[in-house]
Amino acid sequence: MGIIKLENIRVFTNHGCLIEETKIGSDYRVDLEVKANLQKSALSDDLMDTVDYVLLNKIVKEEMAIASKLLETVAKRILDRIFIEANMVTKATVLISKINPPIGGDVEMVTIKMTDKRKS
């Protein structure tokens, strides 16, 4: 087994429950961790034998671009697409952070974390 991480993917988009959030937009940080068998690619040195992190980044950016009220909804879409498009991934964890959330306090970010496993 092995782990591939994409850390601090920066996105500006329009998620939120407040009308102002969907109009103005916010900065977000996304962190992604996937588990897969990396032994074959370690020997073959062939991209076809591993999880392409370019694909993972593309999935994150495309799903983050679709406005939603809840970050949980976006995280679920990201996880679902990973299991559809990256066949080698057995488990994935995504963290989505809203930077400077409008919650009436001095809060650097609010983060949701979701994990899912490939269904047999």
Coordinates of C-alpha atoms in Angstrom, one line a residue:
M1 CA 0.0 0.0 0.0
G2 CA 0.9 3.6 -0.3
I3 CA -0.4 7.1 0.1
I4 CA -0.5 10.0 -2.3
K5 CA -1.3 13.5 -0.8
L6 CA -2.2 16.7 -2.5
E7 CA -1.8 19.5 0.0
N8 CA -3.0 23.1 0.1
I9 CA -4.9 23.1 -3.3
R10 CA -6.0 26.7 -3.4
V11 CA -9.3 27.6 -5.0
F12 CA -11.5 30.8 -5.1
T13 CA -15.2 29.9 -5.4
N14 CA -18.7 30.7 -4.2
H15 CA -19.9 28.1 -1.7
G16 CA -22.1 29.0 1.3
C17 CA -25.6 29.4 2.8
L18 CA -25.5 33.2 2.9
I19 CA -26.4 35.1 -0.3
E20 CA -23.3 37.3 0.3
E21 CA -21.1 34.2 0.2
T22 CA -22.4 33.0 -3.1
K23 CA -22.0 36.5 -4.7
I24 CA -18.7 37.6 -3.3
G25 CA -16.9 34.2 -3.1
S26 CA -14.2 33.0 -0.7
D27 CA -10.8 31.4 -0.7
Y28 CA -10.6 27.7 0.0
R29 CA -7.9 25.2 0.8
V30 CA -8.4 21.5 -0.1
D31 CA -6.2 18.7 1.1
L32 CA -6.6 15.2 -0.3
E33 CA -5.1 11.9 0.7
V34 CA -5.6 8.7 -1.3
K35 CA -4.5 5.1 -0.5
A36 CA -3.6 2.7 -3.3
N37 CA -1.2 -0.1 -4.1
L38 CA 1.9 1.7 -5.3
Q39 CA 4.2 -1.3 -5.5
K40 CA 3.8 -2.0 -9.2
S41 CA 4.5 1.7 -10.2
A42 CA 7.5 1.7 -7.9
L43 CA 9.0 -1.1 -10.0
S44 CA 7.7 -0.1 -13.4
D45 CA 8.2 3.6 -13.3
D46 CA 5.1 3.9 -15.4
L47 CA 2.3 6.5 -14.9
M48 CA -0.3 3.9 -16.0
D49 CA 0.6 1.8 -12.9
T50 CA -0.2 4.5 -10.3
V51 CA -2.8 7.1 -9.4
D52 CA -2.3 10.2 -11.5
Y53 CA -2.2 13.2 -9.1
V54 CA -2.9 15.5 -12.1
L55 CA -6.3 13.8 -12.4
L56 CA -6.9 14.1 -8.6
N57 CA -6.2 17.9 -8.8
K58 CA -8.5 18.2 -11.8
I59 CA -11.4 16.5 -9.9
V60 CA -10.9 18.8 -6.9
K61 CA -10.9 21.9 -9.0
E62 CA -13.9 20.9 -11.1
E63 CA -16.0 19.9 -8.1
M64 CA -15.0 23.0 -6.1
A65 CA -16.2 25.2 -9.1
I66 CA -19.8 23.9 -8.6
A67 CA -21.4 26.2 -6.0
S68 CA -23.0 24.4 -3.1
K69 CA -24.5 25.5 0.2
L70 CA -22.5 23.0 2.2
L71 CA -18.8 21.9 2.0
E72 CA -19.9 18.4 2.9
T73 CA -21.8 18.2 -0.4
V74 CA -18.7 19.2 -2.3
A75 CA -16.5 16.7 -0.4
K76 CA -18.9 13.9 -1.2
R77 CA -18.8 14.8 -4.9
I78 CA -15.0 14.8 -4.9
L79 CA -14.9 11.4 -3.2
D80 CA -17.5 9.9 -5.5
R81 CA -15.6 11.0 -8.6
I82 CA -12.3 9.7 -7.3
F83 CA -13.7 6.2 -6.9
I84 CA -15.2 6.4 -10.4
E85 CA -12.2 7.9 -12.2
A86 CA -9.2 6.6 -10.2
N87 CA -9.6 2.8 -10.2
M88 CA -6.6 2.1 -8.0
V89 CA -7.7 4.2 -5.1
T90 CA -9.0 2.1 -2.2
K91 CA -9.6 4.8 0.4
A92 CA -9.7 8.6 0.2
T93 CA -9.9 11.5 2.7
V94 CA -10.7 15.1 1.7
L95 CA -10.4 18.2 3.9
I96 CA -12.0 21.4 2.6
S97 CA -11.3 24.6 4.5
K98 CA -13.0 27.9 4.1
I99 CA -10.5 30.7 4.7
N100 CA -11.7 33.6 6.9
P101 CA -15.3 32.3 7.2
P102 CA -18.0 35.0 7.8
I103 CA -19.0 33.6 11.3
G104 CA -18.7 36.8 13.4
G105 CA -15.3 36.0 15.0
D106 CA -11.6 35.9 14.4
V107 CA -11.3 32.5 12.8
E108 CA -8.6 31.6 10.4
M109 CA -10.5 28.8 8.7
V110 CA -13.3 26.3 9.2
T111 CA -12.6 22.7 7.9
I112 CA -14.7 19.7 7.1
K113 CA -13.1 16.3 6.7
M114 CA -14.7 13.3 5.0
T115 CA -13.3 9.8 4.4
D116 CA -14.7 7.0 2.2
K117 CA -13.6 3.6 1.0
R118 CA -14.1 1.8 -2.3
K119 CA -17.2 -0.3 -2.2
S120 CA -16.6 -4.0 -3.1

